[in-house]
């Protein structure tokens, strides 16, 4: 309750709608509060007005907060806020090369399903550290008509929800035989977001084993 209240108060004070509209304070502290006083890198896709960036700086006082946006007009420090167009995959690498590694990645970018999937595919594999947490916000666009537009992009036919439903087979690769190519440890659907955790090296080694009841399948 304490961390939930802290998150909610900070979000509202900083002007972001993460608590006021989305209600992320009901979910995020469960996954993030243990990092409150740790030193690590957090990367959020989507800077816009900087409200969210300011909130993360307050919530994680010892962390290095990085962000990226297609437009940097409101950015004063381009050492921690980088230009990144989610429709240009080459820019993913440019950003990852600058940050090196991140314990937490939050996608609050264009909300376009194709962009969300491509960003996840690159940053989860190439930037998120083992044991890290990846959050995709604003999955509501995946429920919209494919012809609708958002930020000048069509929603299209790709769907984040359908993609992650299939990764359940990856998580239980020991039983299914489906390769867990992302090393996903857990997958949580919450209101208007998906939270994915990445296996640690210890967890990868632990689950890399033949299934003991294979003869029953």
mmCIF file with all atom_site columns, C-alpha atoms in Angstrom:
data_model
loop_
_atom_site.group_PDB
_atom_site.id
_atom_site.type_symbol
_atom_site.label_atom_id
_atom_site.label_alt_id
_atom_site.label_comp_id
_atom_site.label_asym_id
_atom_site.label_entity_id
_atom_site.label_seq_id
_atom_site.pdbx_PDB_ins_code
_atom_site.Cartn_x
_atom_site.Cartn_y
_atom_site.Cartn_z
_atom_site.occupancy
_atom_site.B_iso_or_equiv
_atom_site.pdbx_formal_charge
_atom_site.auth_seq_id
_atom_site.auth_comp_id
_atom_site.auth_asym_id
_atom_site.auth_atom_id
_atom_site.pdbx_PDB_model_num
ATOM 1   C CA . UNK A 1 1   ? 0.000   0.000   0.000   1.00 0.00 ? 1   UNK A CA 1
ATOM 2   C CA . UNK A 1 2   ? 2.840   2.408   0.858   1.00 0.00 ? 2   UNK A CA 1
ATOM 3   C CA . UNK A 1 3   ? 4.646   2.022   -2.487  1.00 0.00 ? 3   UNK A CA 1
ATOM 4   C CA . UNK A 1 4   ? 1.326   2.246   -4.315  1.00 0.00 ? 4   UNK A CA 1
ATOM 5   C CA . UNK A 1 5   ? 0.578   5.540   -2.575  1.00 0.00 ? 5   UNK A CA 1
ATOM 6   C CA . UNK A 1 6   ? 4.075   6.873   -3.274  1.00 0.00 ? 6   UNK A CA 1
ATOM 7   C CA . UNK A 1 7   ? 3.794   6.006   -6.955  1.00 0.00 ? 7   UNK A CA 1
ATOM 8   C CA . UNK A 1 8   ? 0.332   7.553   -7.250  1.00 0.00 ? 8   UNK A CA 1
ATOM 9   C CA . UNK A 1 9   ? 1.325   10.771  -5.485  1.00 0.00 ? 9   UNK A CA 1
ATOM 10  C CA . UNK A 1 10  ? 4.485   11.215  -7.544  1.00 0.00 ? 10  UNK A CA 1
ATOM 11  C CA . UNK A 1 11  ? 2.685   10.538  -10.822 1.00 0.00 ? 11  UNK A CA 1
ATOM 12  C CA . UNK A 1 12  ? 0.036   13.127  -10.020 1.00 0.00 ? 12  UNK A CA 1
ATOM 13  C CA . UNK A 1 13  ? 2.552   15.704  -8.770  1.00 0.00 ? 13  UNK A CA 1
ATOM 14  C CA . UNK A 1 14  ? 4.668   15.349  -11.909 1.00 0.00 ? 14  UNK A CA 1
ATOM 15  C CA . UNK A 1 15  ? 1.664   15.670  -14.220 1.00 0.00 ? 15  UNK A CA 1
ATOM 16  C CA . UNK A 1 16  ? 1.814   12.272  -15.890 1.00 0.00 ? 16  UNK A CA 1
ATOM 17  C CA . UNK A 1 17  ? -1.415  10.309  -16.366 1.00 0.00 ? 17  UNK A CA 1
ATOM 18  C CA . UNK A 1 18  ? 0.127   6.967   -15.322 1.00 0.00 ? 18  UNK A CA 1
ATOM 19  C CA . UNK A 1 19  ? -1.937  6.938   -12.116 1.00 0.00 ? 19  UNK A CA 1
ATOM 20  C CA . UNK A 1 20  ? -4.718  9.448   -12.729 1.00 0.00 ? 20  UNK A CA 1
ATOM 21  C CA . UNK A 1 21  ? -5.955  7.858   -15.963 1.00 0.00 ? 21  UNK A CA 1
ATOM 22  C CA . UNK A 1 22  ? -4.223  4.496   -16.358 1.00 0.00 ? 22  UNK A CA 1
ATOM 23  C CA . UNK A 1 23  ? -4.173  3.365   -12.736 1.00 0.00 ? 23  UNK A CA 1
ATOM 24  C CA . UNK A 1 24  ? -0.695  1.887   -13.108 1.00 0.00 ? 24  UNK A CA 1
ATOM 25  C CA . UNK A 1 25  ? -0.106  2.519   -9.396  1.00 0.00 ? 25  UNK A CA 1
ATOM 26  C CA . UNK A 1 26  ? -2.205  -0.601  -8.777  1.00 0.00 ? 26  UNK A CA 1
ATOM 27  C CA . UNK A 1 27  ? 0.267   -2.752  -10.720 1.00 0.00 ? 27  UNK A CA 1
ATOM 28  C CA . UNK A 1 28  ? 3.734   -1.251  -11.132 1.00 0.00 ? 28  UNK A CA 1
ATOM 29  C CA . UNK A 1 29  ? 4.867   -1.205  -7.470  1.00 0.00 ? 29  UNK A CA 1
ATOM 30  C CA . UNK A 1 30  ? 4.489   -4.999  -7.375  1.00 0.00 ? 30  UNK A CA 1
ATOM 31  C CA . UNK A 1 31  ? 7.209   -5.283  -10.008 1.00 0.00 ? 31  UNK A CA 1
ATOM 32  C CA . UNK A 1 32  ? 9.274   -2.166  -9.355  1.00 0.00 ? 32  UNK A CA 1
ATOM 33  C CA . UNK A 1 33  ? 9.271   -1.263  -5.660  1.00 0.00 ? 33  UNK A CA 1
ATOM 34  C CA . UNK A 1 34  ? 12.184  -3.610  -4.839  1.00 0.00 ? 34  UNK A CA 1
ATOM 35  C CA . UNK A 1 35  ? 14.370  -1.398  -7.047  1.00 0.00 ? 35  UNK A CA 1
ATOM 36  C CA . UNK A 1 36  ? 13.455  1.797   -5.180  1.00 0.00 ? 36  UNK A CA 1
ATOM 37  C CA . UNK A 1 37  ? 16.892  2.369   -3.661  1.00 0.00 ? 37  UNK A CA 1
ATOM 38  C CA . UNK A 1 38  ? 19.035  0.554   -6.218  1.00 0.00 ? 38  UNK A CA 1
ATOM 39  C CA . UNK A 1 39  ? 21.379  1.973   -8.820  1.00 0.00 ? 39  UNK A CA 1
ATOM 40  C CA . UNK A 1 40  ? 20.435  0.813   -12.332 1.00 0.00 ? 40  UNK A CA 1
ATOM 41  C CA . UNK A 1 41  ? 19.454  2.054   -15.787 1.00 0.00 ? 41  UNK A CA 1
ATOM 42  C CA . UNK A 1 42  ? 15.806  2.674   -16.687 1.00 0.00 ? 42  UNK A CA 1
ATOM 43  C CA . UNK A 1 43  ? 14.846  3.384   -20.279 1.00 0.00 ? 43  UNK A CA 1
ATOM 44  C CA . UNK A 1 44  ? 11.443  4.742   -21.271 1.00 0.00 ? 44  UNK A CA 1
ATOM 45  C CA . UNK A 1 45  ? 10.358  4.998   -24.889 1.00 0.00 ? 45  UNK A CA 1
ATOM 46  C CA . UNK A 1 46  ? 8.367   8.222   -25.212 1.00 0.00 ? 46  UNK A CA 1
ATOM 47  C CA . UNK A 1 47  ? 9.420   11.516  -23.617 1.00 0.00 ? 47  UNK A CA 1
ATOM 48  C CA . UNK A 1 48  ? 6.885   14.051  -24.981 1.00 0.00 ? 48  UNK A CA 1
ATOM 49  C CA . UNK A 1 49  ? 6.508   16.674  -22.209 1.00 0.00 ? 49  UNK A CA 1
ATOM 50  C CA . UNK A 1 50  ? 8.948   15.050  -19.769 1.00 0.00 ? 50  UNK A CA 1
ATOM 51  C CA . UNK A 1 51  ? 6.358   14.490  -17.010 1.00 0.00 ? 51  UNK A CA 1
ATOM 52  C CA . UNK A 1 52  ? 6.958   10.749  -16.870 1.00 0.00 ? 52  UNK A CA 1
ATOM 53  C CA . UNK A 1 53  ? 10.733  11.221  -17.024 1.00 0.00 ? 53  UNK A CA 1
ATOM 54  C CA . UNK A 1 54  ? 10.524  13.521  -14.008 1.00 0.00 ? 54  UNK A CA 1
ATOM 55  C CA . UNK A 1 55  ? 8.417   10.994  -12.106 1.00 0.00 ? 55  UNK A CA 1
ATOM 56  C CA . UNK A 1 56  ? 10.909  8.179   -12.657 1.00 0.00 ? 56  UNK A CA 1
ATOM 57  C CA . UNK A 1 57  ? 13.739  10.436  -11.484 1.00 0.00 ? 57  UNK A CA 1
ATOM 58  C CA . UNK A 1 58  ? 11.853  11.017  -8.241  1.00 0.00 ? 58  UNK A CA 1
ATOM 59  C CA . UNK A 1 59  ? 10.692  7.418   -7.797  1.00 0.00 ? 59  UNK A CA 1
ATOM 60  C CA . UNK A 1 60  ? 14.159  5.930   -8.399  1.00 0.00 ? 60  UNK A CA 1
ATOM 61  C CA . UNK A 1 61  ? 16.574  8.523   -6.935  1.00 0.00 ? 61  UNK A CA 1
ATOM 62  C CA . UNK A 1 62  ? 19.667  6.350   -7.446  1.00 0.00 ? 62  UNK A CA 1
ATOM 63  C CA . UNK A 1 63  ? 18.836  5.187   -10.973 1.00 0.00 ? 63  UNK A CA 1
ATOM 64  C CA . UNK A 1 64  ? 20.011  6.539   -14.311 1.00 0.00 ? 64  UNK A CA 1
ATOM 65  C CA . UNK A 1 65  ? 16.900  7.498   -16.281 1.00 0.00 ? 65  UNK A CA 1
ATOM 66  C CA . UNK A 1 66  ? 17.051  7.498   -20.085 1.00 0.00 ? 66  UNK A CA 1
ATOM 67  C CA . UNK A 1 67  ? 14.348  8.230   -22.601 1.00 0.00 ? 67  UNK A CA 1
ATOM 68  C CA . UNK A 1 68  ? 13.776  8.473   -26.344 1.00 0.00 ? 68  UNK A CA 1
ATOM 69  C CA . UNK A 1 69  ? 11.287  10.238  -28.552 1.00 0.00 ? 69  UNK A CA 1
ATOM 70  C CA . UNK A 1 70  ? 10.667  10.966  -32.208 1.00 0.00 ? 70  UNK A CA 1
ATOM 71  C CA . UNK A 1 71  ? 10.630  14.695  -31.413 1.00 0.00 ? 71  UNK A CA 1
ATOM 72  C CA . UNK A 1 72  ? 13.187  16.367  -29.153 1.00 0.00 ? 72  UNK A CA 1
ATOM 73  C CA . UNK A 1 73  ? 11.754  19.894  -29.208 1.00 0.00 ? 73  UNK A CA 1
ATOM 74  C CA . UNK A 1 74  ? 11.056  19.815  -25.444 1.00 0.00 ? 74  UNK A CA 1
ATOM 75  C CA . UNK A 1 75  ? 14.350  18.159  -24.511 1.00 0.00 ? 75  UNK A CA 1
ATOM 76  C CA . UNK A 1 76  ? 17.082  20.102  -22.711 1.00 0.00 ? 76  UNK A CA 1
ATOM 77  C CA . UNK A 1 77  ? 19.557  17.260  -22.117 1.00 0.00 ? 77  UNK A CA 1
ATOM 78  C CA . UNK A 1 78  ? 20.197  15.086  -25.158 1.00 0.00 ? 78  UNK A CA 1
ATOM 79  C CA . UNK A 1 79  ? 22.738  13.049  -23.187 1.00 0.00 ? 79  UNK A CA 1
ATOM 80  C CA . UNK A 1 80  ? 19.902  11.099  -21.565 1.00 0.00 ? 80  UNK A CA 1
ATOM 81  C CA . UNK A 1 81  ? 17.030  11.658  -24.018 1.00 0.00 ? 81  UNK A CA 1
ATOM 82  C CA . UNK A 1 82  ? 17.701  10.309  -27.490 1.00 0.00 ? 82  UNK A CA 1
ATOM 83  C CA . UNK A 1 83  ? 15.978  10.630  -30.827 1.00 0.00 ? 83  UNK A CA 1
ATOM 84  C CA . UNK A 1 84  ? 14.243  7.417   -31.856 1.00 0.00 ? 84  UNK A CA 1
ATOM 85  C CA . UNK A 1 85  ? 11.560  6.861   -34.480 1.00 0.00 ? 85  UNK A CA 1
ATOM 86  C CA . UNK A 1 86  ? 9.884   3.523   -33.751 1.00 0.00 ? 86  UNK A CA 1
ATOM 87  C CA . UNK A 1 87  ? 9.308   3.032   -37.465 1.00 0.00 ? 87  UNK A CA 1
ATOM 88  C CA . UNK A 1 88  ? 13.092  3.141   -38.113 1.00 0.00 ? 88  UNK A CA 1
ATOM 89  C CA . UNK A 1 89  ? 14.741  0.024   -36.698 1.00 0.00 ? 89  UNK A CA 1
ATOM 90  C CA . UNK A 1 90  ? 18.294  1.318   -37.216 1.00 0.00 ? 90  UNK A CA 1
ATOM 91  C CA . UNK A 1 91  ? 17.656  3.938   -34.561 1.00 0.00 ? 91  UNK A CA 1
ATOM 92  C CA . UNK A 1 92  ? 16.961  1.173   -32.011 1.00 0.00 ? 92  UNK A CA 1
ATOM 93  C CA . UNK A 1 93  ? 20.615  0.137   -32.220 1.00 0.00 ? 93  UNK A CA 1
ATOM 94  C CA . UNK A 1 94  ? 21.807  3.736   -31.938 1.00 0.00 ? 94  UNK A CA 1
ATOM 95  C CA . UNK A 1 95  ? 19.881  4.127   -28.670 1.00 0.00 ? 95  UNK A CA 1
ATOM 96  C CA . UNK A 1 96  ? 20.940  0.740   -27.283 1.00 0.00 ? 96  UNK A CA 1
ATOM 97  C CA . UNK A 1 97  ? 24.598  1.487   -28.024 1.00 0.00 ? 97  UNK A CA 1
ATOM 98  C CA . UNK A 1 98  ? 24.358  4.652   -25.916 1.00 0.00 ? 98  UNK A CA 1
ATOM 99  C CA . UNK A 1 99  ? 22.566  3.119   -22.926 1.00 0.00 ? 99  UNK A CA 1
ATOM 100 C CA . UNK A 1 100 ? 24.440  -0.229  -23.023 1.00 0.00 ? 100 UNK A CA 1
ATOM 101 C CA . UNK A 1 101 ? 22.092  -2.058  -20.640 1.00 0.00 ? 101 UNK A CA 1
ATOM 102 C CA . UNK A 1 102 ? 18.828  -1.416  -18.773 1.00 0.00 ? 102 UNK A CA 1
ATOM 103 C CA . UNK A 1 103 ? 17.185  -3.143  -15.825 1.00 0.00 ? 103 UNK A CA 1
ATOM 104 C CA . UNK A 1 104 ? 13.767  -1.651  -16.661 1.00 0.00 ? 104 UNK A CA 1
ATOM 105 C CA . UNK A 1 105 ? 12.362  -0.737  -20.080 1.00 0.00 ? 105 UNK A CA 1
ATOM 106 C CA . UNK A 1 106 ? 8.964   0.930   -20.508 1.00 0.00 ? 106 UNK A CA 1
ATOM 107 C CA . UNK A 1 107 ? 7.347   1.380   -23.905 1.00 0.00 ? 107 UNK A CA 1
ATOM 108 C CA . UNK A 1 108 ? 5.147   4.473   -23.759 1.00 0.00 ? 108 UNK A CA 1
ATOM 109 C CA . UNK A 1 109 ? 5.842   5.416   -27.352 1.00 0.00 ? 109 UNK A CA 1
ATOM 110 C CA . UNK A 1 110 ? 3.520   5.550   -30.347 1.00 0.00 ? 110 UNK A CA 1
ATOM 111 C CA . UNK A 1 111 ? 1.222   2.752   -29.021 1.00 0.00 ? 111 UNK A CA 1
ATOM 112 C CA . UNK A 1 112 ? 1.074   1.339   -32.571 1.00 0.00 ? 112 UNK A CA 1
ATOM 113 C CA . UNK A 1 113 ? 1.081   -2.499  -32.313 1.00 0.00 ? 113 UNK A CA 1
ATOM 114 C CA . UNK A 1 114 ? 3.745   -2.972  -35.004 1.00 0.00 ? 114 UNK A CA 1
ATOM 115 C CA . UNK A 1 115 ? 6.029   -0.479  -33.253 1.00 0.00 ? 115 UNK A CA 1
ATOM 116 C CA . UNK A 1 116 ? 5.431   -2.144  -29.885 1.00 0.00 ? 116 UNK A CA 1
ATOM 117 C CA . UNK A 1 117 ? 6.319   -5.554  -31.296 1.00 0.00 ? 117 UNK A CA 1
ATOM 118 C CA . UNK A 1 118 ? 9.431   -4.373  -33.127 1.00 0.00 ? 118 UNK A CA 1
ATOM 119 C CA . UNK A 1 119 ? 10.668  -2.392  -30.121 1.00 0.00 ? 119 UNK A CA 1
ATOM 120 C CA . UNK A 1 120 ? 10.136  -5.398  -27.862 1.00 0.00 ? 120 UNK A CA 1
ATOM 121 C CA . UNK A 1 121 ? 11.906  -7.736  -30.275 1.00 0.00 ? 121 UNK A CA 1
ATOM 122 C CA . UNK A 1 122 ? 14.982  -5.508  -30.339 1.00 0.00 ? 122 UNK A CA 1
ATOM 123 C CA . UNK A 1 123 ? 15.232  -3.986  -26.878 1.00 0.00 ? 123 UNK A CA 1
ATOM 124 C CA . UNK A 1 124 ? 14.225  -7.074  -24.883 1.00 0.00 ? 124 UNK A CA 1
ATOM 125 C CA . UNK A 1 125 ? 16.973  -9.057  -26.604 1.00 0.00 ? 125 UNK A CA 1
ATOM 126 C CA . UNK A 1 126 ? 19.643  -6.383  -26.975 1.00 0.00 ? 126 UNK A CA 1
ATOM 127 C CA . UNK A 1 127 ? 19.217  -3.885  -24.129 1.00 0.00 ? 127 UNK A CA 1
ATOM 128 C CA . UNK A 1 128 ? 17.297  -5.456  -21.239 1.00 0.00 ? 128 UNK A CA 1
ATOM 129 C CA . UNK A 1 129 ? 19.622  -7.092  -18.729 1.00 0.00 ? 129 UNK A CA 1
ATOM 130 C CA . UNK A 1 130 ? 19.032  -10.630 -17.365 1.00 0.00 ? 130 UNK A CA 1
ATOM 131 C CA . UNK A 1 131 ? 16.377  -10.472 -14.650 1.00 0.00 ? 131 UNK A CA 1
ATOM 132 C CA . UNK A 1 132 ? 15.065  -7.218  -16.115 1.00 0.00 ? 132 UNK A CA 1
ATOM 133 C CA . UNK A 1 133 ? 11.509  -5.943  -16.479 1.00 0.00 ? 133 UNK A CA 1
ATOM 134 C CA . UNK A 1 134 ? 9.886   -4.837  -19.742 1.00 0.00 ? 134 UNK A CA 1
ATOM 135 C CA . UNK A 1 135 ? 6.553   -2.998  -19.678 1.00 0.00 ? 135 UNK A CA 1
ATOM 136 C CA . UNK A 1 136 ? 4.412   -2.264  -22.729 1.00 0.00 ? 136 UNK A CA 1
ATOM 137 C CA . UNK A 1 137 ? 1.924   0.482   -21.918 1.00 0.00 ? 137 UNK A CA 1
ATOM 138 C CA . UNK A 1 138 ? -1.223  1.549   -23.758 1.00 0.00 ? 138 UNK A CA 1
ATOM 139 C CA . UNK A 1 139 ? -2.093  -1.793  -25.281 1.00 0.00 ? 139 UNK A CA 1
ATOM 140 C CA . UNK A 1 140 ? -5.604  -0.386  -25.830 1.00 0.00 ? 140 UNK A CA 1
ATOM 141 C CA . UNK A 1 141 ? -4.733  0.420   -29.448 1.00 0.00 ? 141 UNK A CA 1
ATOM 142 C CA . UNK A 1 142 ? -4.551  -3.318  -30.117 1.00 0.00 ? 142 UNK A CA 1
ATOM 143 C CA . UNK A 1 143 ? -8.323  -3.407  -29.615 1.00 0.00 ? 143 UNK A CA 1
ATOM 144 C CA . UNK A 1 144 ? -8.994  -0.630  -32.133 1.00 0.00 ? 144 UNK A CA 1
ATOM 145 C CA . UNK A 1 145 ? -10.131 -0.977  -35.713 1.00 0.00 ? 145 UNK A CA 1
ATOM 146 C CA . UNK A 1 146 ? -7.101  -1.665  -37.912 1.00 0.00 ? 146 UNK A CA 1
ATOM 147 C CA . UNK A 1 147 ? -7.937  1.346   -40.114 1.00 0.00 ? 147 UNK A CA 1
ATOM 148 C CA . UNK A 1 148 ? -7.832  3.816   -37.231 1.00 0.00 ? 148 UNK A CA 1
ATOM 149 C CA . UNK A 1 149 ? -4.849  6.159   -36.974 1.00 0.00 ? 149 UNK A CA 1
ATOM 150 C CA . UNK A 1 150 ? -2.792  7.306   -33.998 1.00 0.00 ? 150 UNK A CA 1
ATOM 151 C CA . UNK A 1 151 ? 0.024   9.864   -34.196 1.00 0.00 ? 151 UNK A CA 1
ATOM 152 C CA . UNK A 1 152 ? -0.236  9.642   -37.983 1.00 0.00 ? 152 UNK A CA 1
ATOM 153 C CA . UNK A 1 153 ? 0.240   5.864   -38.140 1.00 0.00 ? 153 UNK A CA 1
ATOM 154 C CA . UNK A 1 154 ? -2.407  3.280   -39.000 1.00 0.00 ? 154 UNK A CA 1
ATOM 155 C CA . UNK A 1 155 ? -3.102  0.682   -36.311 1.00 0.00 ? 155 UNK A CA 1
ATOM 156 C CA . UNK A 1 156 ? -2.737  -2.120  -38.852 1.00 0.00 ? 156 UNK A CA 1
ATOM 157 C CA . UNK A 1 157 ? -3.251  -5.835  -38.411 1.00 0.00 ? 157 UNK A CA 1
ATOM 158 C CA . UNK A 1 158 ? -0.402  -6.771  -36.075 1.00 0.00 ? 158 UNK A CA 1
ATOM 159 C CA . UNK A 1 159 ? -1.547  -7.434  -32.529 1.00 0.00 ? 159 UNK A CA 1
ATOM 160 C CA . UNK A 1 160 ? 0.556   -7.435  -29.370 1.00 0.00 ? 160 UNK A CA 1
ATOM 161 C CA . UNK A 1 161 ? -2.065  -9.386  -27.429 1.00 0.00 ? 161 UNK A CA 1
ATOM 162 C CA . UNK A 1 162 ? -2.095  -12.242 -29.928 1.00 0.00 ? 162 UNK A CA 1
ATOM 163 C CA . UNK A 1 163 ? 1.704   -12.323 -29.998 1.00 0.00 ? 163 UNK A CA 1
ATOM 164 C CA . UNK A 1 164 ? 2.098   -12.657 -26.240 1.00 0.00 ? 164 UNK A CA 1
ATOM 165 C CA . UNK A 1 165 ? -0.633  -15.264 -25.946 1.00 0.00 ? 165 UNK A CA 1
ATOM 166 C CA . UNK A 1 166 ? 1.681   -17.486 -27.988 1.00 0.00 ? 166 UNK A CA 1
ATOM 167 C CA . UNK A 1 167 ? 4.650   -16.852 -25.706 1.00 0.00 ? 167 UNK A CA 1
ATOM 168 C CA . UNK A 1 168 ? 2.998   -18.899 -22.979 1.00 0.00 ? 168 UNK A CA 1
ATOM 169 C CA . UNK A 1 169 ? 4.323   -21.871 -24.940 1.00 0.00 ? 169 UNK A CA 1
ATOM 170 C CA . UNK A 1 170 ? 7.794   -20.306 -24.809 1.00 0.00 ? 170 UNK A CA 1
ATOM 171 C CA . UNK A 1 171 ? 7.678   -19.827 -21.045 1.00 0.00 ? 171 UNK A CA 1
ATOM 172 C CA . UNK A 1 172 ? 6.831   -23.499 -20.544 1.00 0.00 ? 172 UNK A CA 1
ATOM 173 C CA . UNK A 1 173 ? 9.346   -24.685 -23.138 1.00 0.00 ? 173 UNK A CA 1
ATOM 174 C CA . UNK A 1 174 ? 10.420  -27.499 -20.827 1.00 0.00 ? 174 UNK A CA 1
ATOM 175 C CA . UNK A 1 175 ? 7.044   -29.144 -21.431 1.00 0.00 ? 175 UNK A CA 1
ATOM 176 C CA . UNK A 1 176 ? 6.123   -27.779 -24.868 1.00 0.00 ? 176 UNK A CA 1
ATOM 177 C CA . UNK A 1 177 ? 9.475   -28.117 -26.610 1.00 0.00 ? 177 UNK A CA 1
ATOM 178 C CA . UNK A 1 178 ? 9.000   -24.618 -28.066 1.00 0.00 ? 178 UNK A CA 1
ATOM 179 C CA . UNK A 1 179 ? 12.252  -22.647 -27.854 1.00 0.00 ? 179 UNK A CA 1
ATOM 180 C CA . UNK A 1 180 ? 12.066  -19.689 -25.455 1.00 0.00 ? 180 UNK A CA 1
ATOM 181 C CA . UNK A 1 181 ? 14.005  -17.406 -27.807 1.00 0.00 ? 181 UNK A CA 1
ATOM 182 C CA . UNK A 1 182 ? 13.387  -14.335 -25.647 1.00 0.00 ? 182 UNK A CA 1
ATOM 183 C CA . UNK A 1 183 ? 14.253  -16.031 -22.328 1.00 0.00 ? 183 UNK A CA 1
ATOM 184 C CA . UNK A 1 184 ? 10.946  -14.800 -20.889 1.00 0.00 ? 184 UNK A CA 1
ATOM 185 C CA . UNK A 1 185 ? 10.536  -15.734 -17.227 1.00 0.00 ? 185 UNK A CA 1
ATOM 186 C CA . UNK A 1 186 ? 7.025   -14.416 -16.630 1.00 0.00 ? 186 UNK A CA 1
ATOM 187 C CA . UNK A 1 187 ? 4.224   -12.646 -18.427 1.00 0.00 ? 187 UNK A CA 1
ATOM 188 C CA . UNK A 1 188 ? 1.561   -10.519 -16.725 1.00 0.00 ? 188 UNK A CA 1
ATOM 189 C CA . UNK A 1 189 ? -1.487  -8.963  -18.357 1.00 0.00 ? 189 UNK A CA 1
ATOM 190 C CA . UNK A 1 190 ? -2.751  -5.961  -16.403 1.00 0.00 ? 190 UNK A CA 1
ATOM 191 C CA . UNK A 1 191 ? -5.152  -3.113  -17.245 1.00 0.00 ? 191 UNK A CA 1
ATOM 192 C CA . UNK A 1 192 ? -3.777  -1.423  -20.384 1.00 0.00 ? 192 UNK A CA 1
ATOM 193 C CA . UNK A 1 193 ? -0.306  -2.920  -20.068 1.00 0.00 ? 193 UNK A CA 1
ATOM 194 C CA . UNK A 1 194 ? 1.731   -6.096  -20.352 1.00 0.00 ? 194 UNK A CA 1
ATOM 195 C CA . UNK A 1 195 ? 4.660   -6.759  -18.017 1.00 0.00 ? 195 UNK A CA 1
ATOM 196 C CA . UNK A 1 196 ? 7.353   -9.211  -19.118 1.00 0.00 ? 196 UNK A CA 1
ATOM 197 C CA . UNK A 1 197 ? 10.291  -10.313 -16.982 1.00 0.00 ? 197 UNK A CA 1
ATOM 198 C CA . UNK A 1 198 ? 13.499  -11.758 -18.386 1.00 0.00 ? 198 UNK A CA 1
ATOM 199 C CA . UNK A 1 199 ? 15.279  -14.802 -17.011 1.00 0.00 ? 199 UNK A CA 1
ATOM 200 C CA . UNK A 1 200 ? 18.493  -14.442 -15.059 1.00 0.00 ? 200 UNK A CA 1
ATOM 201 C CA . UNK A 1 201 ? 21.481  -16.573 -16.073 1.00 0.00 ? 201 UNK A CA 1
ATOM 202 C CA . UNK A 1 202 ? 20.726  -18.807 -13.088 1.00 0.00 ? 202 UNK A CA 1
ATOM 203 C CA . UNK A 1 203 ? 17.130  -19.303 -14.245 1.00 0.00 ? 203 UNK A CA 1
ATOM 204 C CA . UNK A 1 204 ? 18.224  -20.032 -17.813 1.00 0.00 ? 204 UNK A CA 1
ATOM 205 C CA . UNK A 1 205 ? 20.570  -22.752 -16.563 1.00 0.00 ? 205 UNK A CA 1
ATOM 206 C CA . UNK A 1 206 ? 17.973  -24.163 -14.168 1.00 0.00 ? 206 UNK A CA 1
ATOM 207 C CA . UNK A 1 207 ? 15.251  -24.595 -16.787 1.00 0.00 ? 207 UNK A CA 1
ATOM 208 C CA . UNK A 1 208 ? 17.589  -25.844 -19.518 1.00 0.00 ? 208 UNK A CA 1
ATOM 209 C CA . UNK A 1 209 ? 16.824  -29.471 -18.759 1.00 0.00 ? 209 UNK A CA 1
ATOM 210 C CA . UNK A 1 210 ? 14.834  -32.390 -20.166 1.00 0.00 ? 210 UNK A CA 1
ATOM 211 C CA . UNK A 1 211 ? 11.303  -32.686 -18.853 1.00 0.00 ? 211 UNK A CA 1
ATOM 212 C CA . UNK A 1 212 ? 11.131  -35.394 -16.188 1.00 0.00 ? 212 UNK A CA 1
ATOM 213 C CA . UNK A 1 213 ? 7.647   -36.511 -17.256 1.00 0.00 ? 213 UNK A CA 1
ATOM 214 C CA . UNK A 1 214 ? 8.345   -36.484 -20.973 1.00 0.00 ? 214 UNK A CA 1
ATOM 215 C CA . UNK A 1 215 ? 7.011   -40.045 -21.244 1.00 0.00 ? 215 UNK A CA 1
ATOM 216 C CA . UNK A 1 216 ? 3.568   -38.768 -20.208 1.00 0.00 ? 216 UNK A CA 1
ATOM 217 C CA . UNK A 1 217 ? 3.276   -36.305 -23.069 1.00 0.00 ? 217 UNK A CA 1
#
